Amino acid sequence: MIRRSFYYLWGSQTISNAADIIYMLSVVVLVFSSSNSLMTTILIPLFRLSAQVISGLVAPIVLGRFRLTQVLLFSQFGQFIIFTLLLLYLWIVPEQRSFLFIFVMVFGMSFLDGWTNPARNALVPRLATGEGLMRANGMVAVSDQVVKCAGWALSGMIVAWLGSLNTLAIASCCYLVAVTVTSFIRDPLDQRESNPESPESSTDAVKPAKEKGSHWKELGEGWKIIWHNRRIRSLMIVDSVDSIGGVSWLGVFILAYVSQVLHRDASWWGFMNASFFSGTILGGLIVVGLVKRLQKNSFLYMLGALLVYVLITIVFALNTIPVAALVLFAVSGLPVQMAGIIRRTLLQTSAPPAQLPKVMAGIDVLTNLAFGLALLFMGWYADRFGMVQVYLLAAAMTTIAVLIGWWYRRDFQEDEPIDHPTATGAGI
């Protein structure tokens, strides 16, 4: 079952993601054109990533003391206010702008945005249950990829046509619409808590968060669940090993592959990215259409998708034909998306509802740290051994991840009880 509030959540997040892409591209173009310095422009993603990591570390406290709908609304409204201040500043001060002020505004928006992802991922299983949960995750994944694919393509044309400031004004309107749609979201756990006659209102999952420990204890709750919950721990190990090779599909590595292996110009880089997004969109649609089949033994389906991805990656690494690389890149997006949707669904159903926001916040921090370390390692490896060896290594790492997942497969049998630690806070 999928509740109406899910569609409000889905819509608001889609609009907000589109606004993020528009604003980020506009700010990058504006800073680069004003400073004519690549090093200055690189500070934008650096401030953004730093803010999201810090935000993820303090997210358990915020998510443990406020309702998820309140966190989402505050986060998006705060981003709208900060973005409006940035837009007014850029309009009022057309010349000799302070880049430090721009970076601080980007940091503030990214800090608030760091609460959005764990809150959204924790709210989805409350708004979609049973077969509806995997279908809902598939819909979210498809919309995310569509926004990324269309956003990066259309935003460049919009900036070139209207200019950075006018494009930023469009992003501001998108943020306002996202805030408005978010205000219509209703969390069913909040409603049960407000109804004292409901038998579910007395459970740990909806008990008001009156007894709280120290901030340090709250910060550690999510990490403890990740470590002690066998399902979540095994999923994170598989994901971390797989992510080492997964970063090789980032744009900078694809650009190097196009140049070194295919011997084509940068235009093929755009074709490759478009083909990959097409594959991920198709993968999400397939998951939505095959929910009933994938619902049973979903962990094994995830491992199967990763194994298909390994085979495609090996052929991709050894291939030197541009058209074949384009097709392989598109096909690779399908199992990657399927595995990602199933993994997210398994994570959402493997933790107590009350503690899921803190777990998701901890997972976001681990994902960002693993991504950063893997990016540094693969960058060094690419410079030393070349792109062919990079993709062969990526295939090897995912193979190891599949083997680890096969070792833990019994934790995901249908008749295996979920290892839920005792819930100690409301988390709503």
GROMACS .gro file of C-alpha atoms in nm:
model
  428
    1MET     CA    1   0.000   0.000   0.000
    2ILE     CA    2   0.120   0.349  -0.086
    3ARG     CA    3  -0.029   0.642   0.105
    4ARG     CA    4  -0.116   0.975  -0.051
    5SER     CA    5   0.154   1.149   0.154
    6PHE     CA    6   0.417   0.948  -0.031
    7TYR     CA    7   0.325   1.123  -0.353
    8TYR     CA    8   0.364   1.460  -0.179
    9LEU     CA    9   0.706   1.345  -0.053
   10TRP     CA   10   0.798   1.214  -0.397
   11GLY     CA   11   0.691   1.536  -0.567
   12SER     CA   12   0.860   1.770  -0.321
   13GLN     CA   13   1.189   1.581  -0.335
   14THR     CA   14   1.182   1.569  -0.715
   15ILE     CA   15   1.126   1.945  -0.736
   16SER     CA   16   1.390   2.010  -0.470
   17ASN     CA   17   1.645   1.791  -0.652
   18ALA     CA   18   1.579   1.979  -0.975
   19ALA     CA   19   1.632   2.309  -0.792
   20ASP     CA   20   1.960   2.178  -0.644
   21ILE     CA   21   2.098   2.096  -0.988
   22ILE     CA   22   1.987   2.429  -1.135
   23TYR     CA   23   2.133   2.631  -0.850
   24MET     CA   24   2.460   2.437  -0.835
   25LEU     CA   25   2.527   2.470  -1.208
   26SER     CA   26   2.437   2.840  -1.199
   27VAL     CA   27   2.665   2.913  -0.904
   28VAL     CA   28   2.953   2.720  -1.061
   29VAL     CA   29   2.917   2.913  -1.388
   30LEU     CA   30   2.886   3.244  -1.203
   31VAL     CA   31   3.192   3.187  -0.981
   32PHE     CA   32   3.406   3.055  -1.265
   33SER     CA   33   3.315   3.342  -1.498
   34SER     CA   34   3.376   3.598  -1.222
   35SER     CA   35   3.702   3.453  -1.088
   36ASN     CA   36   3.835   3.282  -1.401
   37SER     CA   37   3.997   3.042  -1.154
   38LEU     CA   38   3.942   2.666  -1.150
   39MET     CA   39   4.082   2.637  -0.796
   40THR     CA   40   3.829   2.892  -0.667
   41THR     CA   41   3.545   2.709  -0.840
   42ILE     CA   42   3.651   2.373  -0.696
   43LEU     CA   43   3.587   2.515  -0.348
   44ILE     CA   44   3.212   2.499  -0.419
   45PRO     CA   45   3.183   2.116  -0.420
   46LEU     CA   46   3.440   2.105  -0.138
   47PHE     CA   47   3.224   2.326   0.086
   48ARG     CA   48   2.918   2.127  -0.019
   49LEU     CA   49   3.065   1.787   0.068
   50SER     CA   50   3.214   1.913   0.398
   51ALA     CA   51   2.878   2.054   0.505
   52GLN     CA   52   2.695   1.730   0.425
   53VAL     CA   53   2.945   1.521   0.623
   54ILE     CA   54   2.918   1.749   0.929
   55SER     CA   55   2.540   1.757   0.893
   56GLY     CA   56   2.527   1.379   0.879
   57LEU     CA   57   2.724   1.352   1.203
   58VAL     CA   58   2.476   1.569   1.398
   59ALA     CA   59   2.168   1.437   1.216
   60PRO     CA   60   2.092   1.166   1.478
   61ILE     CA   61   2.029   1.434   1.743
   62VAL     CA   62   1.799   1.632   1.513
   63LEU     CA   63   1.614   1.326   1.386
   64GLY     CA   64   1.577   1.193   1.739
   65ARG     CA   65   1.418   1.511   1.876
   66PHE     CA   66   1.190   1.621   1.596
   67ARG     CA   67   0.938   1.456   1.369
   68LEU     CA   68   1.058   1.360   1.024
   69THR     CA   69   0.801   1.583   0.858
   70GLN     CA   70   0.919   1.876   1.071
   71VAL     CA   71   1.282   1.808   0.979
   72LEU     CA   72   1.198   1.797   0.609
   73LEU     CA   73   0.994   2.116   0.624
   74PHE     CA   74   1.255   2.303   0.829
   75SER     CA   75   1.536   2.184   0.603
   76GLN     CA   76   1.365   2.289   0.281
   77PHE     CA   77   1.234   2.617   0.420
   78GLY     CA   78   1.578   2.699   0.561
   79GLN     CA   79   1.736   2.627   0.223
   80PHE     CA   80   1.481   2.855   0.058
   81ILE     CA   81   1.563   3.140   0.300
   82ILE     CA   82   1.941   3.102   0.257
   83PHE     CA   83   1.905   3.074  -0.119
   84THR     CA   84   1.689   3.388  -0.130
   85LEU     CA   85   1.953   3.580   0.066
   86LEU     CA   86   2.219   3.458  -0.177
   87LEU     CA   87   2.008   3.561  -0.476
   88LEU     CA   88   1.942   3.909  -0.332
   89TYR     CA   89   2.312   3.954  -0.261
   90LEU     CA   90   2.409   3.859  -0.615
   91TRP     CA   91   2.152   4.101  -0.757
   92ILE     CA   92   2.241   4.391  -0.528
   93VAL     CA   93   2.617   4.346  -0.568
   94PRO     CA   94   2.676   4.294  -0.943
   95GLU     CA   95   3.054   4.344  -0.921
   96GLN     CA   96   3.335   4.263  -0.679
   97ARG     CA   97   3.129   3.996  -0.507
   98SER     CA   98   3.266   3.818  -0.202
   99PHE     CA   99   3.331   3.457  -0.292
  100LEU     CA  100   3.356   3.377   0.078
  101PHE     CA  101   2.995   3.490   0.127
  102ILE     CA  102   2.885   3.267  -0.162
  103PHE     CA  103   3.074   2.969  -0.018
  104VAL     CA  104   2.920   3.025   0.327
  105MET     CA  105   2.571   3.030   0.173
  106VAL     CA  106   2.648   2.708  -0.016
  107PHE     CA  107   2.776   2.553   0.308
  108GLY     CA  108   2.457   2.654   0.492
  109MET     CA  109   2.227   2.510   0.226
  110SER     CA  110   2.425   2.188   0.203
  111PHE     CA  111   2.428   2.152   0.582
  112LEU     CA  112   2.047   2.166   0.593
  113ASP     CA  113   2.023   1.940   0.290
  114GLY     CA  114   2.226   1.677   0.478
  115TRP     CA  115   1.919   1.606   0.695
  116THR     CA  116   1.687   1.560   0.399
  117ASN     CA  117   1.817   1.230   0.265
  118PRO     CA  118   1.804   1.023   0.589
  119ALA     CA  119   1.468   1.177   0.678
  120ARG     CA  120   1.328   1.092   0.335
  121ASN     CA  121   1.462   0.736   0.335
  122ALA     CA  122   1.325   0.677   0.684
  123LEU     CA  123   0.985   0.827   0.597
  124VAL     CA  124   0.930   0.621   0.280
  125PRO     CA  125   0.872   0.287   0.461
  126ARG     CA  126   0.614   0.460   0.682
  127LEU     CA  127   0.422   0.582   0.377
  128ALA     CA  128   0.459   0.265   0.166
  129THR     CA  129   0.427  -0.086   0.305
  130GLY     CA  130   0.446  -0.440   0.170
  131GLU     CA  131   0.496  -0.457  -0.205
  132GLY     CA  132   0.438  -0.083  -0.215
  133LEU     CA  133   0.775  -0.015  -0.046
  134MET     CA  134   0.992  -0.154  -0.327
  135ARG     CA  135   0.762   0.009  -0.584
  136ALA     CA  136   0.795   0.342  -0.402
  137ASN     CA  137   1.175   0.313  -0.390
  138GLY     CA  138   1.175   0.234  -0.761
  139MET     CA  139   0.965   0.543  -0.833
  140VAL     CA  140   1.200   0.760  -0.626
  141ALA     CA  141   1.507   0.614  -0.800
  142VAL     CA  142   1.359   0.669  -1.146
  143SER     CA  143   1.263   1.029  -1.072
  144ASP     CA  144   1.609   1.097  -0.925
  145GLN     CA  145   1.777   0.972  -1.243
  146VAL     CA  146   1.536   1.156  -1.473
  147VAL     CA  147   1.601   1.480  -1.285
  148LYS     CA  148   1.978   1.427  -1.302
  149CYS     CA  149   1.970   1.337  -1.671
  150ALA     CA  150   1.738   1.617  -1.779
  151GLY     CA  151   1.860   1.866  -1.518
  152TRP     CA  152   2.225   1.867  -1.615
  153ALA     CA  153   2.138   1.876  -1.984
  154LEU     CA  154   1.870   2.147  -1.970
  155SER     CA  155   2.028   2.358  -1.696
  156GLY     CA  156   2.328   2.433  -1.916
  157MET     CA  157   2.103   2.557  -2.193
  158ILE     CA  158   1.892   2.760  -1.950
  159VAL     CA  159   2.199   2.927  -1.801
  160ALA     CA  160   2.332   3.006  -2.148
  161TRP     CA  161   1.994   3.147  -2.252
  162LEU     CA  162   1.881   3.338  -1.942
  163GLY     CA  163   2.206   3.394  -1.754
  164SER     CA  164   2.306   3.276  -1.408
  165LEU     CA  165   2.098   3.521  -1.203
  166ASN     CA  166   1.772   3.459  -1.389
  167THR     CA  167   1.833   3.085  -1.366
  168LEU     CA  168   1.887   3.120  -0.991
  169ALA     CA  169   1.549   3.295  -0.970
  170ILE     CA  170   1.389   2.988  -1.130
  171ALA     CA  171   1.561   2.768  -0.872
  172SER     CA  172   1.425   2.990  -0.594
  173CYS     CA  173   1.070   2.939  -0.722
  174CYS     CA  174   1.130   2.562  -0.731
  175TYR     CA  175   1.243   2.565  -0.367
  176LEU     CA  176   0.929   2.754  -0.267
  177VAL     CA  177   0.705   2.505  -0.448
  178ALA     CA  178   0.893   2.215  -0.282
  179VAL     CA  179   0.835   2.369   0.063
  180THR     CA  180   0.465   2.410  -0.011
  181VAL     CA  181   0.425   2.048  -0.124
  182THR     CA  182   0.622   1.921   0.177
  183SER     CA  183   0.375   2.090   0.413
  184PHE     CA  184   0.105   1.843   0.298
  185ILE     CA  185   0.301   1.533   0.407
  186ARG     CA  186   0.150   1.348   0.704
  187ASP     CA  187   0.345   1.082   0.894
  188PRO     CA  188   0.111   0.797   1.003
  189LEU     CA  189   0.325   0.737   1.314
  190ASP     CA  190   0.265   1.098   1.419
  191GLN     CA  191  -0.108   1.044   1.384
  192ARG     CA  192  -0.102   0.726   1.592
  193GLU     CA  193   0.095   0.903   1.863
  194SER     CA  194  -0.165   1.179   1.879
  195ASN     CA  195  -0.440   0.916   1.925
  196PRO     CA  196  -0.404   0.773   2.278
  197GLU     CA  197  -0.679   0.515   2.215
  198SER     CA  198  -0.479   0.353   1.934
  199PRO     CA  199  -0.319   0.026   2.052
  200GLU     CA  200  -0.010   0.109   1.848
  201SER     CA  201   0.038   0.440   2.024
  202SER     CA  202   0.188   0.266   2.326
  203THR     CA  203   0.459   0.085   2.135
  204ASP     CA  204   0.824   0.179   2.141
  205ALA     CA  205   0.805   0.288   1.780
  206VAL     CA  206   0.578   0.582   1.860
  207LYS     CA  207   0.653   0.658   2.224
  208PRO     CA  208   0.727   1.029   2.282
  209ALA     CA  209   1.093   1.101   2.318
  210LYS     CA  210   1.089   1.210   2.681
  211GLU     CA  211   1.373   1.001   2.815
  212LYS     CA  212   1.687   1.105   2.637
  213GLY     CA  213   2.046   1.034   2.715
  214SER     CA  214   2.340   1.250   2.641
  215HIS     CA  215   2.410   1.387   2.296
  216TRP     CA  216   2.698   1.145   2.262
  217LYS     CA  217   2.468   0.853   2.335
  218GLU     CA  218   2.222   0.970   2.071
  219LEU     CA  219   2.501   1.014   1.818
  220GLY     CA  220   2.611   0.656   1.880
  221GLU     CA  221   2.269   0.488   1.867
  222GLY     CA  222   2.258   0.464   1.489
  223TRP     CA  223   2.614   0.332   1.472
  224LYS     CA  224   2.538   0.065   1.734
  225ILE     CA  225   2.238  -0.057   1.536
  226ILE     CA  226   2.442  -0.066   1.215
  227TRP     CA  227   2.708  -0.276   1.387
  228HIS     CA  228   2.483  -0.512   1.587
  229ASN     CA  229   2.208  -0.564   1.328
  230ARG     CA  230   2.332  -0.852   1.111
  231ARG     CA  231   2.133  -0.752   0.805
  232ILE     CA  232   2.237  -0.389   0.806
  233ARG     CA  233   2.599  -0.477   0.883
  234SER     CA  234   2.621  -0.722   0.595
  235LEU     CA  235   2.452  -0.479   0.355
  236MET     CA  236   2.697  -0.205   0.449
  237ILE     CA  237   2.998  -0.437   0.406
  238VAL     CA  238   2.876  -0.542   0.061
  239ASP     CA  239   2.803  -0.180  -0.033
  240SER     CA  240   3.140  -0.053   0.094
  241VAL     CA  241   3.340  -0.313  -0.100
  242ASP     CA  242   3.133  -0.256  -0.412
  243SER     CA  243   3.170   0.124  -0.386
  244ILE     CA  244   3.551   0.098  -0.422
  245GLY     CA  245   3.506   0.005  -0.784
  246GLY     CA  246   3.179   0.192  -0.822
  247VAL     CA  247   3.347   0.532  -0.825
  248SER     CA  248   3.508   0.437  -1.157
  249TRP     CA  249   3.178   0.525  -1.324
  250LEU     CA  250   3.207   0.891  -1.225
  251GLY     CA  251   3.237   1.149  -1.500
  252VAL     CA  252   3.609   1.216  -1.464
  253PHE     CA  253   3.695   0.845  -1.506
  254ILE     CA  254   3.459   0.808  -1.800
  255LEU     CA  255   3.624   1.110  -1.963
  256ALA     CA  256   3.964   0.946  -1.920
  257TYR     CA  257   3.828   0.617  -2.060
  258VAL     CA  258   3.686   0.795  -2.365
  259SER     CA  259   4.020   0.964  -2.427
  260GLN     CA  260   4.265   0.683  -2.344
  261VAL     CA  261   4.077   0.371  -2.457
  262LEU     CA  262   3.824   0.485  -2.718
  263HIS     CA  263   4.039   0.772  -2.850
  264ARG     CA  264   3.737   0.998  -2.892
  265ASP     CA  265   3.677   1.364  -2.801
  266ALA     CA  266   3.478   1.502  -2.508
  267SER     CA  267   3.148   1.487  -2.699
  268TRP     CA  268   3.148   1.111  -2.642
  269TRP     CA  269   3.167   1.180  -2.269
  270GLY     CA  270   2.823   1.338  -2.292
  271PHE     CA  271   2.690   1.045  -2.495
  272MET     CA  272   2.821   0.799  -2.236
  273ASN     CA  273   2.660   0.982  -1.945
  274ALA     CA  274   2.327   1.004  -2.127
  275SER     CA  275   2.336   0.631  -2.206
  276PHE     CA  276   2.411   0.541  -1.843
  277PHE     CA  277   2.124   0.754  -1.713
  278SER     CA  278   1.895   0.586  -1.967
  279GLY     CA  279   1.998   0.247  -1.832
  280THR     CA  280   1.937   0.346  -1.470
  281ILE     CA  281   1.593   0.483  -1.558
  282LEU     CA  282   1.507   0.157  -1.734
  283GLY     CA  283   1.635  -0.040  -1.435
  284GLY     CA  284   1.410   0.154  -1.200
  285LEU     CA  285   1.107   0.099  -1.423
  286ILE     CA  286   1.179  -0.275  -1.437
  287VAL     CA  287   1.189  -0.291  -1.056
  288VAL     CA  288   0.856  -0.107  -1.035
  289GLY     CA  289   0.704  -0.353  -1.283
  290LEU     CA  290   0.847  -0.668  -1.122
  291VAL     CA  291   0.789  -0.586  -0.755
  292LYS     CA  292   0.594  -0.906  -0.683
  293ARG     CA  293   0.869  -1.125  -0.824
  294LEU     CA  294   1.154  -0.931  -0.664
  295GLN     CA  295   0.983  -0.907  -0.325
  296LYS     CA  296   1.067  -1.269  -0.246
  297ASN     CA  297   1.439  -1.350  -0.218
  298SER     CA  298   1.520  -0.988  -0.294
  299PHE     CA  299   1.870  -1.020  -0.147
  300LEU     CA  300   1.957  -1.294  -0.396
  301TYR     CA  301   1.819  -1.082  -0.678
  302MET     CA  302   2.047  -0.801  -0.561
  303LEU     CA  303   2.350  -1.033  -0.573
  304GLY     CA  304   2.242  -1.153  -0.916
  305ALA     CA  305   2.220  -0.795  -1.043
  306LEU     CA  306   2.569  -0.726  -0.910
  307LEU     CA  307   2.700  -1.039  -1.081
  308VAL     CA  308   2.552  -0.924  -1.414
  309TYR     CA  309   2.719  -0.588  -1.355
  310VAL     CA  310   3.055  -0.766  -1.306
  311LEU     CA  311   3.028  -0.942  -1.643
  312ILE     CA  312   2.933  -0.618  -1.819
  313THR     CA  313   3.221  -0.433  -1.653
  314ILE     CA  314   3.477  -0.691  -1.767
  315VAL     CA  315   3.358  -0.669  -2.128
  316PHE     CA  316   3.349  -0.289  -2.099
  317ALA     CA  317   3.709  -0.280  -1.977
  318LEU     CA  318   3.840  -0.494  -2.262
  319ASN     CA  319   3.631  -0.326  -2.534
  320THR     CA  320   3.780  -0.065  -2.771
  321ILE     CA  321   3.479  -0.007  -3.001
  322PRO     CA  322   3.305   0.326  -2.921
  323VAL     CA  323   2.952   0.219  -3.018
  324ALA     CA  324   2.983  -0.103  -2.819
  325ALA     CA  325   3.107   0.095  -2.518
  326LEU     CA  326   2.801   0.318  -2.547
  327VAL     CA  327   2.568   0.018  -2.544
  328LEU     CA  328   2.754  -0.154  -2.259
  329PHE     CA  329   2.746   0.163  -2.051
  330ALA     CA  330   2.371   0.191  -2.099
  331VAL     CA  331   2.317  -0.177  -2.012
  332SER     CA  332   2.533  -0.147  -1.699
  333GLY     CA  333   2.299   0.114  -1.556
  334LEU     CA  334   2.018  -0.142  -1.537
  335PRO     CA  335   2.169  -0.390  -1.284
  336VAL     CA  336   2.329  -0.103  -1.090
  337GLN     CA  337   1.990   0.059  -1.038
  338MET     CA  338   1.815  -0.268  -0.956
  339ALA     CA  339   2.076  -0.357  -0.693
  340GLY     CA  340   2.060  -0.008  -0.545
  341ILE     CA  341   1.680  -0.008  -0.511
  342ILE     CA  342   1.673  -0.354  -0.353
  343ARG     CA  343   1.956  -0.261  -0.113
  344ARG     CA  344   1.771   0.054  -0.002
  345THR     CA  345   1.449  -0.143   0.053
  346LEU     CA  346   1.631  -0.407   0.259
  347LEU     CA  347   1.793  -0.137   0.473
  348GLN     CA  348   1.457   0.030   0.535
  349THR     CA  349   1.299  -0.296   0.650
  350SER     CA  350   1.591  -0.415   0.866
  351ALA     CA  351   1.574  -0.159   1.147
  352PRO     CA  352   1.307  -0.055   1.399
  353PRO     CA  353   1.094   0.231   1.260
  354ALA     CA  354   1.182   0.454   1.553
  355GLN     CA  355   1.556   0.414   1.498
  356LEU     CA  356   1.555   0.412   1.119
  357PRO     CA  357   1.625   0.789   1.083
  358LYS     CA  358   1.941   0.760   1.296
  359VAL     CA  359   2.046   0.447   1.107
  360MET     CA  360   1.999   0.623   0.774
  361ALA     CA  361   2.200   0.921   0.898
  362GLY     CA  362   2.485   0.690   0.999
  363ILE     CA  363   2.467   0.510   0.664
  364ASP     CA  364   2.492   0.844   0.481
  365VAL     CA  365   2.809   0.933   0.673
  366LEU     CA  366   2.963   0.591   0.604
  367THR     CA  367   2.869   0.618   0.236
  368ASN     CA  368   3.025   0.963   0.201
  369LEU     CA  369   3.345   0.857   0.377
  370ALA     CA  370   3.374   0.537   0.170
  371PHE     CA  371   3.308   0.736  -0.144
  372GLY     CA  372   3.579   0.990  -0.064
  373LEU     CA  373   3.842   0.728   0.022
  374ALA     CA  374   3.753   0.517  -0.281
  375LEU     CA  375   3.774   0.822  -0.505
  376LEU     CA  376   4.125   0.903  -0.385
  377PHE     CA  377   4.241   0.544  -0.423
  378MET     CA  378   4.092   0.494  -0.769
  379GLY     CA  379   4.235   0.826  -0.886
  380TRP     CA  380   4.582   0.711  -0.785
  381TYR     CA  381   4.524   0.367  -0.937
  382ALA     CA  382   4.407   0.517  -1.268
  383ASP     CA  383   4.714   0.738  -1.297
  384ARG     CA  384   4.944   0.444  -1.226
  385PHE     CA  385   4.784   0.159  -1.422
  386GLY     CA  386   4.542   0.311  -1.671
  387MET     CA  387   4.165   0.292  -1.721
  388VAL     CA  388   4.148  -0.066  -1.845
  389GLN     CA  389   4.297  -0.188  -1.516
  390VAL     CA  390   4.064   0.043  -1.324
  391TYR     CA  391   3.752  -0.126  -1.463
  392LEU     CA  392   3.900  -0.472  -1.419
  393LEU     CA  393   3.965  -0.380  -1.055
  394ALA     CA  394   3.609  -0.252  -1.027
  395ALA     CA  395   3.481  -0.588  -1.152
  396ALA     CA  396   3.707  -0.770  -0.904
  397MET     CA  397   3.585  -0.561  -0.608
  398THR     CA  398   3.220  -0.618  -0.697
  399THR     CA  399   3.292  -0.992  -0.730
  400ILE     CA  400   3.431  -0.986  -0.376
  401ALA     CA  401   3.118  -0.800  -0.265
  402VAL     CA  402   2.899  -1.070  -0.422
  403LEU     CA  403   3.096  -1.345  -0.246
  404ILE     CA  404   3.060  -1.164   0.087
  405GLY     CA  405   2.689  -1.124   0.023
  406TRP     CA  406   2.657  -1.495  -0.056
  407TRP     CA  407   2.826  -1.572   0.277
  408TYR     CA  408   2.564  -1.362   0.459
  409ARG     CA  409   2.266  -1.484   0.253
  410ARG     CA  410   2.112  -1.680   0.542
  411ASP     CA  411   2.049  -1.355   0.729
  412PHE     CA  412   1.801  -1.264   0.456
  413GLN     CA  413   1.599  -1.584   0.438
  414GLU     CA  414   1.226  -1.524   0.451
  415ASP     CA  415   1.183  -1.722   0.772
  416GLU     CA  416   1.480  -1.554   0.945
  417PRO     CA  417   1.372  -1.309   1.219
  418ILE     CA  418   1.506  -0.959   1.187
  419ASP     CA  419   1.767  -0.876   1.451
  420HIS     CA  420   1.615  -0.563   1.597
  421PRO     CA  421   1.794  -0.399   1.887
  422THR     CA  422   1.570  -0.248   2.151
  423ALA     CA  423   1.437   0.093   2.046
  424THR     CA  424   1.539   0.360   2.293
  425GLY     CA  425   1.389   0.670   2.137
  426ALA     CA  426   1.093   0.780   1.933
  427GLY     CA  427   1.288   0.917   1.642
  428ILE     CA  428   0.979   1.090   1.502
   0.00000   0.00000   0.00000
